[in-house]
Amino acid sequence: MTEISLNLATTRGQWGFAEAVEGCLRHGITAISPWRDQIAAIGLDEAARIVRDNKLRVTGVCRGGMFPAETAEGRQKAIDDNLRAIDEAAALNADCLVLVVGGLPGSSKDLPGARRMVADGIAAMLPHAKASGVKIAIEPLHPMYAADRACVNTIDQALDICETLGETVGVAIDVYHVWWDPNLERAIQRAGRMKRIFAHHICDWLVPTRDMLNDRGMMGDGVIDLKSIRAMIEAAGYHGPQEVEIFSTENWWKRPGDEVLEVIKDRVATVC
Amino acid sequence: MTEISLNLATTRGQWGFAEAVEGCLRHGITAISPWRDQIAAIGLDEAARIVRDNKLRVTGVCRGGMFPAETAEGRQKAIDDNLRAIDEAAALNADCLVLVVGGLPGSSKDLPGARRMVADGIAAMLPHAKASGVKIAIEPLHPMYAADRACVNTIDQALDICETLGETVGVAIDVYHVWWDPNLERAIQRAGRMKRIFAHHICDWLVPTRDMLNDRGMMGDGVIDLKSIRAMIEAAGYHGPQEVEIFSTENWWKRPGDEVLEVIKDRVATVC
C-alpha cells in the first residue's frame, strides 16, 4: 500500500495545523501538505518545530503562484509573495512548493499573454528557489479554472514550461484536474522521462458536481479510475505518497476529522 | 460582417421553432440551428416546409450522439436514434448533424472504453449518413462534461476520430468548450488542413460561472477572445455563419426574444 499524505485543506473545516497533525498521528499518517494560511495561523517556527519533532514528511506547501497581473507592480508583488512561500517551504523541508499559477489578470482576455506572465514569474522566483533547495511543482488545474485560477491546464502544457526552466521545476499531478485528458497516459510518461513528477494528489470527480470549487468527492465516490492513474504514475517512476486533497464545503468539511481520516485510509486501501 | 445563425437553444425559454424563425426573419437573420425536440414539437414536415419556404440555411441539427451504454442493446438503441437524427438533418438540408457524443455509461469509470464506444457508434451511423448526404460534426465538449455528456473534450481528440472515418466527419467548434485549450490554434489549423470545420458556435465564458450547464454568457460579457478565435477559424478556411448558442436559465431565457436578438446582432458586430 502506498503511503498517504493529508493535504490539510481536506480537514480545513475541522482542524488547524496542530490539530490536523495530531489527527494524522492518531491514524498512523506521517505525511502532510499544509496551506500557507494554516502555517501563518500557527506561525512558521512552530509549524517547523511540529514537523521536525514528529519527523513528518511534508509532501508540499500549498501554494505559490497567482502570477498574472495587469501592471508590472502587480506582477512584482506576486513574485515577492512567491519568494516568501519558498522560505516557508524550505523551513518545512517540503518536497516542493505547489503553484496554482493564476488566471487572466483584471479584465484581460489575453490567455497566451497570461501564460507568458506565468512562465516569466516562475523564472523570476527560480534563483531563490534553487538557492533554498526548494523544488517548484506546477499544478495544472482543470480547464474550468482557466479564467480565474490557473491558465496552465494540462500536464503537457506544464511540462513545456518545465522544459525551459530546468530540472527543479516539475508538476503536481492532481487527478481531479487531469483525469479527463485524452493524452493523460502519454503526458505522465513524458513527465516520468523528464523526472518531473513531484506530487500526486487524489480525490474524486462527483456526478453531478454541484459547485465548481468546493464539491470534490472522496476517492471512490466519483468516476475517476484512480488505480489506473496511480499505475501510470508509478510506471513513470513516482512512488511517493498519495496526497489526499478534498475541498468539500457541504460534506467532508462537516464531518468529524477522525471519521474523515478513517474513510480516507479505507478508500486508499481499496480504490486507489 | 459574418453571417449570424441562431441556435434555437438560445431562445428556448421564449420561442418554439416557428416563433423563433419569425423572430429571426424580423431581425434579418436567415440561418438557424434547431434542436430535435423543437423539430418534434412542430413536426418534421412542417419544420422542413418553414425552412424551404423561407430559404433558411440550417447550420446544424442538435443533436445526435450519446453513444456509450452499458449493454450492446443500449448501444444499438443509441445508434438507431442517431439514424433518425440523420433523417431529420437530411429533411432540413442541414450543413451537419451535431454530435454530443456521450460520457461514461452507467457506473463505468472506463473513459478509454467510452471513447471507443463513441468511435464505434459514429462508424455504425456513417453509411446511412453518407447515403443521406448528411455530414457529421463531432462537438468536443468542455472537459467539465467528460463524465456525463461528452468524453470527446478537445478538437485534436475529435480530429483523431475524424481521421479514421473520412471526410464527411468533422468538428463543430464551440468557443465555450475549447477557448482554454493551450493547443487551440494548432488544432484549428489542423482542422482546416483536413477541411473538417463544419460549424462555429459562439457565446461567452462568465466569471464566475454559477451553473456548469446553463450559465453561458452573451458574447462580450465574459472572458473569451472571440475575435481571435474567429480569425483562427477563418484563416483555417471556414467562413460560414457564427452560430449563437447560449444556455442561460437565469438571464437570456427570461428576456423577450426580440431583445435577445437585438443584443446578439450588436455583439456580433462589435466583439465577434
Coordinates of C-alpha atoms in Angstrom, one line a residue:
Chain A
M1 CA 0.0 0.0 0.0
T2 CA 1.3 3.4 -0.9
E3 CA 1.8 6.0 1.8
I4 CA -0.9 8.6 2.5
S5 CA -0.3 12.3 2.8
L6 CA -3.0 14.5 4.2
N7 CA -3.4 17.8 2.4
L8 CA -4.6 20.0 5.2
A9 CA -7.3 21.5 3.0
T10 CA -9.1 18.2 3.4
T11 CA -9.8 18.9 7.1
R12 CA -9.9 22.7 6.8
G13 CA -13.5 22.7 8.2
Q14 CA -12.4 20.9 11.3
W15 CA -8.8 21.3 12.2
G16 CA -5.9 23.8 12.2
F17 CA -2.3 22.8 11.6
A18 CA -1.6 21.3 15.1
E19 CA -4.9 19.5 15.4
A20 CA -4.5 18.1 11.9
V21 CA -1.1 16.7 12.7
E22 CA -2.4 15.2 16.0
G23 CA -5.2 13.6 14.0
C24 CA -2.8 12.2 11.4
L25 CA -0.5 10.7 14.1
R26 CA -3.5 9.1 15.8
H27 CA -4.2 7.4 12.4
G28 CA -0.6 6.5 11.5
I29 CA -0.3 9.1 8.8
T30 CA 3.1 10.8 8.9
A31 CA 3.0 13.0 5.8
I32 CA 1.1 16.2 5.4
S33 CA 0.8 19.1 3.0
P34 CA -0.3 22.4 4.7
W35 CA -1.7 25.6 3.2
R36 CA 0.1 28.9 3.8
D37 CA -2.8 30.4 5.8
Q38 CA -2.7 27.4 8.1
I39 CA 1.1 27.8 8.5
A40 CA 0.6 31.5 9.2
A41 CA -2.1 30.9 11.8
I42 CA 0.2 28.8 14.0
G43 CA 3.4 30.6 13.0
L44 CA 6.2 29.2 10.7
D45 CA 8.6 28.4 13.6
E46 CA 6.0 26.4 15.5
A47 CA 4.9 24.6 12.3
A48 CA 8.5 23.8 11.5
R49 CA 9.0 22.5 15.1
I50 CA 6.0 20.2 14.9
V51 CA 7.2 18.8 11.6
R52 CA 10.7 18.2 12.9
D53 CA 9.7 16.8 16.3
N54 CA 7.3 14.4 14.7
K55 CA 9.6 13.5 11.8
L56 CA 6.8 14.4 9.3
R57 CA 7.2 14.3 5.6
V58 CA 5.8 17.5 4.0
T59 CA 4.8 16.5 0.5
G60 CA 4.1 20.1 -0.5
V61 CA 3.3 23.6 0.6
C62 CA 0.2 25.0 -0.9
R63 CA 0.5 27.3 -2.6
G64 CA 2.5 29.8 -4.6
G65 CA 1.6 31.1 -8.0
M66 CA -1.0 33.7 -9.0
F67 CA 1.5 35.4 -11.2
P68 CA -0.6 37.3 -13.8
A69 CA -1.4 40.9 -13.0
E70 CA -2.3 44.0 -15.1
T71 CA 0.7 46.0 -14.0
A72 CA 4.4 45.4 -13.6
E73 CA 4.0 46.4 -10.0
G74 CA 1.3 43.8 -9.5
R75 CA 3.4 41.1 -11.1
Q76 CA 6.4 42.0 -8.9
K77 CA 4.2 41.9 -5.8
A78 CA 3.2 38.3 -6.8
I79 CA 6.8 37.3 -7.3
D80 CA 7.7 38.8 -3.9
D81 CA 5.0 36.7 -2.3
N82 CA 6.3 33.6 -4.0
L83 CA 9.8 34.3 -2.6
R84 CA 8.2 34.2 0.9
A85 CA 6.4 31.0 0.0
I86 CA 9.8 29.5 -0.9
D87 CA 11.1 30.4 2.5
E88 CA 8.2 28.6 4.1
A89 CA 8.7 25.5 2.0
A90 CA 12.4 25.5 2.9
A91 CA 11.6 25.9 6.6
L92 CA 9.3 22.8 6.5
N93 CA 11.7 20.9 4.3
A94 CA 8.9 20.3 1.9
D95 CA 9.2 18.1 -1.2
C96 CA 8.0 21.0 -3.2
L97 CA 6.2 24.3 -3.3
V98 CA 3.0 23.8 -5.3
L99 CA 2.0 26.5 -7.7
V100 CA -1.6 27.5 -8.7
V101 CA -0.4 29.8 -11.4
G102 CA -3.2 32.2 -11.7
G103 CA -5.7 33.1 -14.5
L104 CA -6.5 36.1 -16.6
P105 CA -5.4 39.4 -15.0
G106 CA -8.1 42.0 -14.5
S107 CA -10.4 42.3 -17.4
S108 CA -7.9 40.8 -19.9
K109 CA -8.9 38.2 -22.4
D110 CA -5.3 37.5 -23.4
L111 CA -4.8 33.9 -22.4
P112 CA -1.5 33.5 -24.2
G113 CA -0.3 36.7 -22.5
A114 CA -1.3 35.4 -19.1
R115 CA 0.6 32.2 -19.8
R116 CA 3.7 34.2 -20.7
M117 CA 3.4 36.0 -17.3
V118 CA 3.3 32.7 -15.6
A119 CA 6.4 31.4 -17.2
D120 CA 8.2 34.8 -16.5
G121 CA 7.0 34.7 -12.9
I122 CA 8.4 31.2 -12.3
A123 CA 11.6 32.1 -14.0
A124 CA 11.9 35.2 -11.6
M125 CA 11.4 33.1 -8.5
L126 CA 13.7 30.3 -9.6
P127 CA 17.1 31.6 -8.4
H128 CA 15.8 31.9 -4.8
A129 CA 14.1 28.5 -5.0
K130 CA 17.3 26.9 -6.2
A131 CA 19.4 28.7 -3.6
S132 CA 16.9 27.5 -0.9
G133 CA 16.8 23.9 -2.2
V134 CA 13.1 24.1 -2.9
K135 CA 11.6 22.3 -5.9
I136 CA 8.7 24.0 -7.7
A137 CA 5.7 22.0 -8.7
I138 CA 3.3 23.5 -11.3
E139 CA -0.1 22.1 -10.7
P140 CA -2.1 22.1 -13.9
L141 CA -5.7 23.0 -13.0
H142 CA -8.9 21.8 -14.6
P143 CA -9.8 23.9 -17.7
M144 CA -12.9 25.1 -15.9
Y145 CA -10.5 27.2 -13.8
A146 CA -8.6 28.7 -16.8
A147 CA -10.1 32.2 -16.4
D148 CA -9.8 32.8 -12.7
R149 CA -7.4 30.3 -11.0
A150 CA -4.9 28.8 -13.4
C151 CA -4.2 29.2 -17.1
V152 CA -2.0 26.1 -17.1
N153 CA -4.5 23.4 -17.7
T154 CA -2.8 20.2 -18.9
I155 CA 0.3 18.2 -17.8
D156 CA 1.8 18.7 -21.2
Q157 CA 1.4 22.5 -21.1
A158 CA 3.1 22.5 -17.6
L159 CA 5.9 20.3 -18.9
D160 CA 6.6 22.7 -21.8
I161 CA 7.2 25.3 -19.1
C162 CA 9.3 22.9 -17.0
E163 CA 11.5 22.2 -20.0
T164 CA 12.5 25.8 -20.4
L165 CA 13.3 26.2 -16.7
G166 CA 15.3 23.1 -15.7
E167 CA 15.1 20.1 -13.5
T168 CA 13.9 21.7 -10.3
V169 CA 10.6 22.7 -11.9
G170 CA 8.1 19.9 -12.2
V171 CA 4.5 19.0 -11.9
A172 CA 2.0 18.2 -9.2
I173 CA -0.5 15.8 -10.8
D174 CA -3.9 16.1 -9.2
V175 CA -6.4 13.5 -10.6
Y176 CA -9.3 16.0 -10.3
H177 CA -7.7 18.3 -12.8
V178 CA -6.3 15.8 -15.3
W179 CA -8.5 12.7 -15.3
W180 CA -10.4 13.7 -18.4
D181 CA -7.2 14.3 -20.6
P182 CA -7.2 12.2 -23.7
N183 CA -3.5 12.5 -23.7
L184 CA -3.1 11.6 -20.0
E185 CA -1.0 8.5 -20.2
R186 CA 1.4 9.9 -22.7
A187 CA 1.8 13.1 -20.7
I188 CA 2.5 11.1 -17.5
Q189 CA 5.1 9.1 -19.3
R190 CA 6.7 12.3 -20.6
A191 CA 6.8 13.7 -17.0
G192 CA 8.4 10.4 -15.9
R193 CA 11.1 10.6 -18.6
M194 CA 11.8 14.2 -17.5
K195 CA 11.8 13.1 -13.8
R196 CA 9.5 15.9 -13.0
I197 CA 6.6 14.3 -11.1
F198 CA 6.9 16.0 -7.7
A199 CA 3.5 15.2 -6.2
H200 CA 0.4 13.1 -6.7
H201 CA -2.9 14.5 -5.4
I202 CA -6.1 12.4 -5.2
C203 CA -9.8 12.9 -4.6
D204 CA -12.7 12.1 -6.9
W205 CA -15.0 13.8 -9.5
L206 CA -18.6 13.7 -8.5
V207 CA -21.6 13.4 -10.9
P208 CA -23.3 15.8 -10.6
T209 CA -20.7 18.3 -9.4
R210 CA -22.8 20.9 -7.6
D211 CA -20.1 23.5 -7.0
M212 CA -17.1 24.2 -9.3
L213 CA -14.7 24.7 -6.4
N214 CA -15.8 23.0 -3.2
D215 CA -17.6 19.9 -4.3
R216 CA -14.8 17.4 -4.7
G217 CA -15.5 13.8 -3.8
M218 CA -13.9 11.2 -1.6
M219 CA -11.9 8.6 -3.5
G220 CA -14.4 6.0 -4.7
D221 CA -17.5 8.2 -4.7
G222 CA -16.9 9.5 -8.2
V223 CA -15.9 8.5 -11.7
I224 CA -12.1 8.7 -11.7
D225 CA -10.3 5.5 -12.3
L226 CA -7.8 6.1 -9.5
K227 CA -6.0 2.8 -9.7
S228 CA -5.2 3.2 -13.4
I229 CA -3.8 6.7 -12.9
R230 CA -1.7 5.6 -9.9
A231 CA -0.4 2.7 -12.1
M232 CA 0.6 5.3 -14.8
I233 CA 2.3 7.5 -12.2
E234 CA 4.2 4.6 -10.6
A235 CA 5.2 3.3 -14.1
A236 CA 6.6 6.8 -14.7
G237 CA 8.8 6.4 -11.6
Y238 CA 7.0 8.3 -8.9
H239 CA 6.4 6.2 -5.7
G240 CA 5.8 9.0 -3.2
P241 CA 2.7 9.4 -1.1
Q242 CA -0.8 9.8 -2.5
E243 CA -1.8 13.2 -1.1
V244 CA -5.5 13.4 -0.3
E245 CA -6.9 16.9 -1.2
I246 CA -10.6 17.2 -0.9
F247 CA -12.5 20.6 -0.9
S248 CA -16.0 19.8 0.3
T249 CA -18.0 22.5 2.0
E250 CA -21.2 20.5 2.2
N251 CA -19.9 17.1 3.1
W252 CA -16.4 16.2 4.3
W253 CA -15.6 19.6 5.9
K254 CA -18.7 19.0 8.1
R255 CA -17.8 15.6 9.5
P256 CA -15.6 14.8 12.5
G257 CA -11.9 14.8 11.4
D258 CA -11.2 11.3 12.7
E259 CA -14.1 10.0 10.7
V260 CA -12.7 11.6 7.5
L261 CA -9.3 10.0 8.2
E262 CA -10.8 6.6 8.7
V263 CA -12.7 6.8 5.4
I264 CA -9.5 8.0 3.7
K265 CA -7.5 5.1 4.9
D266 CA -10.2 2.7 3.9
R267 CA -10.5 4.2 0.4
V268 CA -6.8 4.4 -0.3
A269 CA -6.5 0.7 0.7
T270 CA -9.4 -0.3 -1.6
V271 CA -9.9 2.0 -4.6
C272 CA -6.6 3.9 -5.1
Chain B
M1 CA -19.5 41.1 -41.0
T2 CA -20.0 37.4 -40.8
E3 CA -23.5 35.9 -41.0
I4 CA -25.3 35.0 -37.8
S5 CA -27.1 31.7 -37.2
L6 CA -29.4 31.4 -34.3
N7 CA -29.1 28.1 -32.4
L8 CA -32.7 27.8 -31.2
A9 CA -31.5 26.8 -27.7
T10 CA -30.7 30.4 -27.3
T11 CA -34.4 31.3 -27.3
R12 CA -35.6 28.1 -25.8
G13 CA -37.2 30.0 -22.9
Q14 CA -39.2 32.2 -25.2
W15 CA -39.9 30.6 -28.5
G16 CA -40.7 27.3 -30.3
F17 CA -39.4 26.6 -33.8
A18 CA -42.0 28.7 -35.7
E19 CA -41.8 31.7 -33.4
A20 CA -38.0 31.6 -33.5
V21 CA -38.0 31.6 -37.2
E22 CA -40.4 34.5 -37.3
G23 CA -38.2 36.4 -34.8
C24 CA -35.1 35.7 -36.9
L25 CA -36.7 37.0 -40.1
R26 CA -37.8 40.2 -38.3
H27 CA -34.2 40.7 -37.5
G28 CA -32.7 39.8 -40.8
I29 CA -31.3 36.5 -39.6
T30 CA -31.7 33.7 -42.2
A31 CA -29.8 30.9 -40.6
I32 CA -30.9 28.7 -37.7
S33 CA -29.8 25.5 -35.9
P34 CA -32.8 23.8 -34.3
W35 CA -32.8 21.1 -31.6
R36 CA -34.6 17.8 -32.2
D37 CA -37.2 18.3 -29.5
Q38 CA -38.1 21.6 -31.1
I39 CA -38.4 19.9 -34.5
A40 CA -40.5 17.2 -33.0
A41 CA -42.8 19.7 -31.3
I42 CA -43.8 21.3 -34.6
G43 CA -43.4 18.1 -36.7
L44 CA -40.5 17.4 -39.2
D45 CA -42.6 18.1 -42.3
E46 CA -43.8 21.5 -41.1
A47 CA -40.2 22.4 -39.9
A48 CA -38.9 21.4 -43.4
R49 CA -41.6 23.5 -45.1
I50 CA -40.8 26.5 -43.0
V51 CA -37.1 26.1 -43.8
R52 CA -37.8 25.7 -47.5
D53 CA -40.4 28.5 -47.9
N54 CA -38.1 31.0 -46.1
K55 CA -34.9 29.8 -47.8
L56 CA -33.3 29.4 -44.4
R57 CA -29.8 28.0 -44.0
V58 CA -29.8 25.3 -41.4
T59 CA -26.2 25.3 -39.9
G60 CA -26.8 22.2 -37.9
V61 CA -29.3 19.9 -36.2
C62 CA -28.7 19.5 -32.5
R63 CA -28.1 16.8 -31.6
G64 CA -27.1 13.2 -32.2
G65 CA -24.6 11.3 -30.2
M66 CA -24.9 9.8 -26.6
F67 CA -23.3 6.5 -27.8
P68 CA -21.8 4.9 -24.7
A69 CA -24.1 2.4 -22.9
E70 CA -23.5 -0.5 -20.6
T71 CA -25.1 -3.1 -22.9
A72 CA -24.9 -3.9 -26.6
E73 CA -28.7 -3.4 -26.7
G74 CA -28.3 0.1 -25.2
R75 CA -25.6 1.0 -27.7
Q76 CA -27.7 -0.2 -30.6
K77 CA -30.6 1.8 -29.3
A78 CA -28.4 4.9 -29.4
I79 CA -27.3 4.1 -33.0
D80 CA -30.9 3.7 -34.1
D81 CA -31.7 7.1 -32.6
N82 CA -28.8 8.6 -34.5
L83 CA -30.2 7.1 -37.8
R84 CA -33.4 9.0 -37.1
A85 CA -31.4 12.2 -36.4
I86 CA -29.7 11.8 -39.8
D87 CA -33.1 11.7 -41.5
E88 CA -34.1 14.9 -39.7
A89 CA -30.9 16.6 -40.7
A90 CA -31.4 15.5 -44.3
A91 CA -35.0 16.7 -44.4
L92 CA -33.9 20.2 -43.3
N93 CA -30.9 20.1 -45.7
A94 CA -28.7 20.9 -42.7
D95 CA -25.0 21.7 -43.0
C96 CA -24.4 18.9 -40.5
L97 CA -25.8 16.8 -37.7
V98 CA -24.0 17.9 -34.5
L99 CA -22.9 15.2 -32.1
V100 CA -22.7 15.4 -28.3
V101 CA -21.1 12.1 -28.1
G102 CA -22.0 11.0 -24.5
G103 CA -20.0 10.3 -21.4
L104 CA -19.3 7.3 -19.1
P105 CA -22.0 4.7 -19.3
G106 CA -23.7 3.7 -16.1
S107 CA -21.3 3.4 -13.2
S108 CA -18.3 2.8 -15.5
K109 CA -15.0 4.6 -14.9
D110 CA -13.5 3.4 -18.2
L111 CA -13.0 6.5 -20.1
P112 CA -10.9 5.0 -22.9
G113 CA -13.7 2.4 -23.2
A114 CA -16.3 5.0 -23.5
R115 CA -14.2 6.8 -26.2
R116 CA -14.0 3.6 -28.2
M117 CA -17.8 3.2 -28.0
V118 CA -18.1 6.7 -29.4
A119 CA -15.8 5.9 -32.4
D120 CA -17.7 2.7 -33.0
G121 CA -21.1 4.4 -32.8
I122 CA -20.2 7.1 -35.3
A123 CA -18.8 4.4 -37.6
A124 CA -22.1 2.5 -37.4
M125 CA -24.2 5.5 -38.3
L126 CA -21.9 6.6 -41.1
P127 CA -23.2 4.6 -44.0
H128 CA -26.7 6.0 -43.5
A129 CA -25.3 9.5 -43.1
K130 CA -23.3 9.2 -46.4
A131 CA -26.3 7.7 -48.2
S132 CA -28.4 10.7 -47.0
G133 CA -25.8 13.3 -47.8
V134 CA -25.5 14.4 -44.2
K135 CA -22.2 15.5 -42.7
I136 CA -21.4 14.6 -39.1
A137 CA -19.9 17.2 -36.8
I138 CA -18.4 16.0 -33.6
E139 CA -18.6 18.7 -31.0
P140 CA -15.8 18.4 -28.4
L141 CA -17.3 19.4 -25.1
H142 CA -15.5 21.2 -22.2
P143 CA -13.7 18.7 -20.0
M144 CA -16.1 19.5 -17.2
Y145 CA -18.6 17.4 -19.1
A146 CA -16.4 14.4 -19.7
A147 CA -18.2 12.2 -17.2
D148 CA -21.8 12.9 -18.1
R149 CA -22.1 14.5 -21.5
A150 CA -19.2 14.0 -23.8
C151 CA -15.9 12.1 -23.5
V152 CA -14.5 13.9 -26.5
N153 CA -13.0 17.0 -25.0
T154 CA -10.6 18.6 -27.4
I155 CA -10.5 19.5 -31.1
D156 CA -7.5 17.3 -31.6
Q157 CA -9.2 14.3 -30.0
A158 CA -12.2 14.8 -32.3
L159 CA -9.9 15.1 -35.3
D160 CA -8.2 11.8 -34.4
I161 CA -11.6 10.2 -34.7
C162 CA -12.4 12.1 -37.9
E163 CA -9.2 10.9 -39.5
T164 CA -10.3 7.3 -39.1
L165 CA -13.8 7.9 -40.5
G166 CA -13.3 10.0 -43.6
E167 CA -14.1 13.4 -45.0
T168 CA -17.8 13.6 -44.1
V169 CA -17.0 13.5 -40.3
G170 CA -15.7 16.8 -39.0
V171 CA -15.9 19.1 -36.0
A172 CA -18.3 21.8 -34.6
I173 CA -16.1 24.3 -32.8
D174 CA -17.8 25.9 -29.9
V175 CA -15.7 28.6 -28.2
Y176 CA -17.3 27.8 -24.8
H177 CA -15.8 24.3 -24.9
V178 CA -12.4 25.0 -26.4
W179 CA -11.3 28.5 -25.6
W180 CA -9.0 27.4 -22.8
D181 CA -7.0 24.8 -24.9
P182 CA -3.3 25.6 -25.0
N183 CA -3.2 23.9 -28.3
L184 CA -6.2 25.7 -29.8
E185 CA -4.6 27.5 -32.7
R186 CA -2.7 24.4 -33.9
A187 CA -5.8 22.3 -33.5
I188 CA -7.9 24.7 -35.6
Q189 CA -5.1 24.8 -38.2
R190 CA -5.1 21.0 -38.4
A191 CA -8.9 21.0 -38.7
G192 CA -8.5 23.5 -41.6
R193 CA -5.9 21.4 -43.4
M194 CA -8.3 18.4 -43.1
K195 CA -11.2 20.6 -44.3
R196 CA -13.3 19.4 -41.3
I197 CA -14.6 22.6 -39.7
F198 CA -18.4 22.2 -40.2
A199 CA -19.7 24.7 -37.7
H200 CA -18.6 27.6 -35.4
H201 CA -20.6 28.2 -32.2
I202 CA -20.3 31.3 -30.1
C203 CA -21.3 32.5 -26.6
D204 CA -19.0 33.5 -23.7
W205 CA -17.5 32.1 -20.5
L206 CA -18.7 34.1 -17.5
V207 CA -16.6 34.7 -14.4
P208 CA -17.9 33.4 -12.1
T209 CA -19.9 30.6 -13.8
R210 CA -22.7 29.8 -11.4
D211 CA -24.0 26.7 -13.1
M212 CA -22.0 24.2 -15.1
L213 CA -24.7 23.7 -17.8
N214 CA -27.0 26.7 -18.0
D215 CA -24.9 29.8 -17.2
R216 CA -23.4 30.6 -20.5
G217 CA -22.8 34.3 -21.3
M218 CA -23.7 36.6 -24.2
M219 CA -20.7 37.4 -26.4
G220 CA -18.8 40.2 -24.8
D221 CA -19.9 39.5 -21.2
G222 CA -17.2 37.0 -20.5
V223 CA -13.5 36.3 -21.0
I224 CA -13.3 34.6 -24.4
D225 CA -11.3 36.4 -27.0
L226 CA -13.9 35.8 -29.7
K227 CA -12.3 37.9 -32.5
S228 CA -9.0 36.0 -32.1
I229 CA -10.7 32.6 -32.3
R230 CA -12.8 33.7 -35.3
A231 CA -9.6 34.8 -37.0
M232 CA -8.1 31.4 -36.5
I233 CA -11.2 29.7 -37.9
E234 CA -11.4 31.9 -41.0
A235 CA -7.6 31.5 -41.5
A236 CA -8.3 27.8 -41.5
G237 CA -10.8 28.2 -44.3
Y238 CA -14.2 28.3 -42.6
H239 CA -16.3 31.4 -43.4
G240 CA -19.8 30.1 -42.5
P241 CA -22.1 31.7 -40.0
Q242 CA -21.3 32.2 -36.4
E243 CA -23.9 30.2 -34.7
V244 CA -25.0 31.8 -31.4
E245 CA -25.8 29.1 -28.8
I246 CA -26.5 30.4 -25.2
F247 CA -27.9 28.3 -22.4
S248 CA -29.0 30.7 -19.8
T249 CA -31.7 29.8 -17.4
E250 CA -31.4 32.8 -15.2
N251 CA -30.8 35.6 -17.8
W252 CA -31.2 35.3 -21.5
W253 CA -34.0 32.7 -21.4
K254 CA -36.0 35.2 -19.3
R255 CA -35.8 38.2 -21.6
P256 CA -38.1 39.0 -24.6
G257 CA -36.8 37.1 -27.7
D258 CA -36.6 40.3 -29.8
E259 CA -34.4 41.9 -27.2
V260 CA -32.1 38.9 -27.2
L261 CA -31.7 39.1 -31.0
E262 CA -31.0 42.8 -30.9
V263 CA -28.2 42.2 -28.4
I264 CA -26.8 39.3 -30.4
K265 CA -26.7 41.4 -33.6
D266 CA -24.9 44.2 -31.7
R267 CA -22.4 41.9 -30.1
V268 CA -21.6 40.0 -33.2
A269 CA -21.0 43.4 -35.0
T270 CA -18.7 44.6 -32.2
V271 CA -16.9 41.8 -30.3
C272 CA -17.0 38.7 -32.5

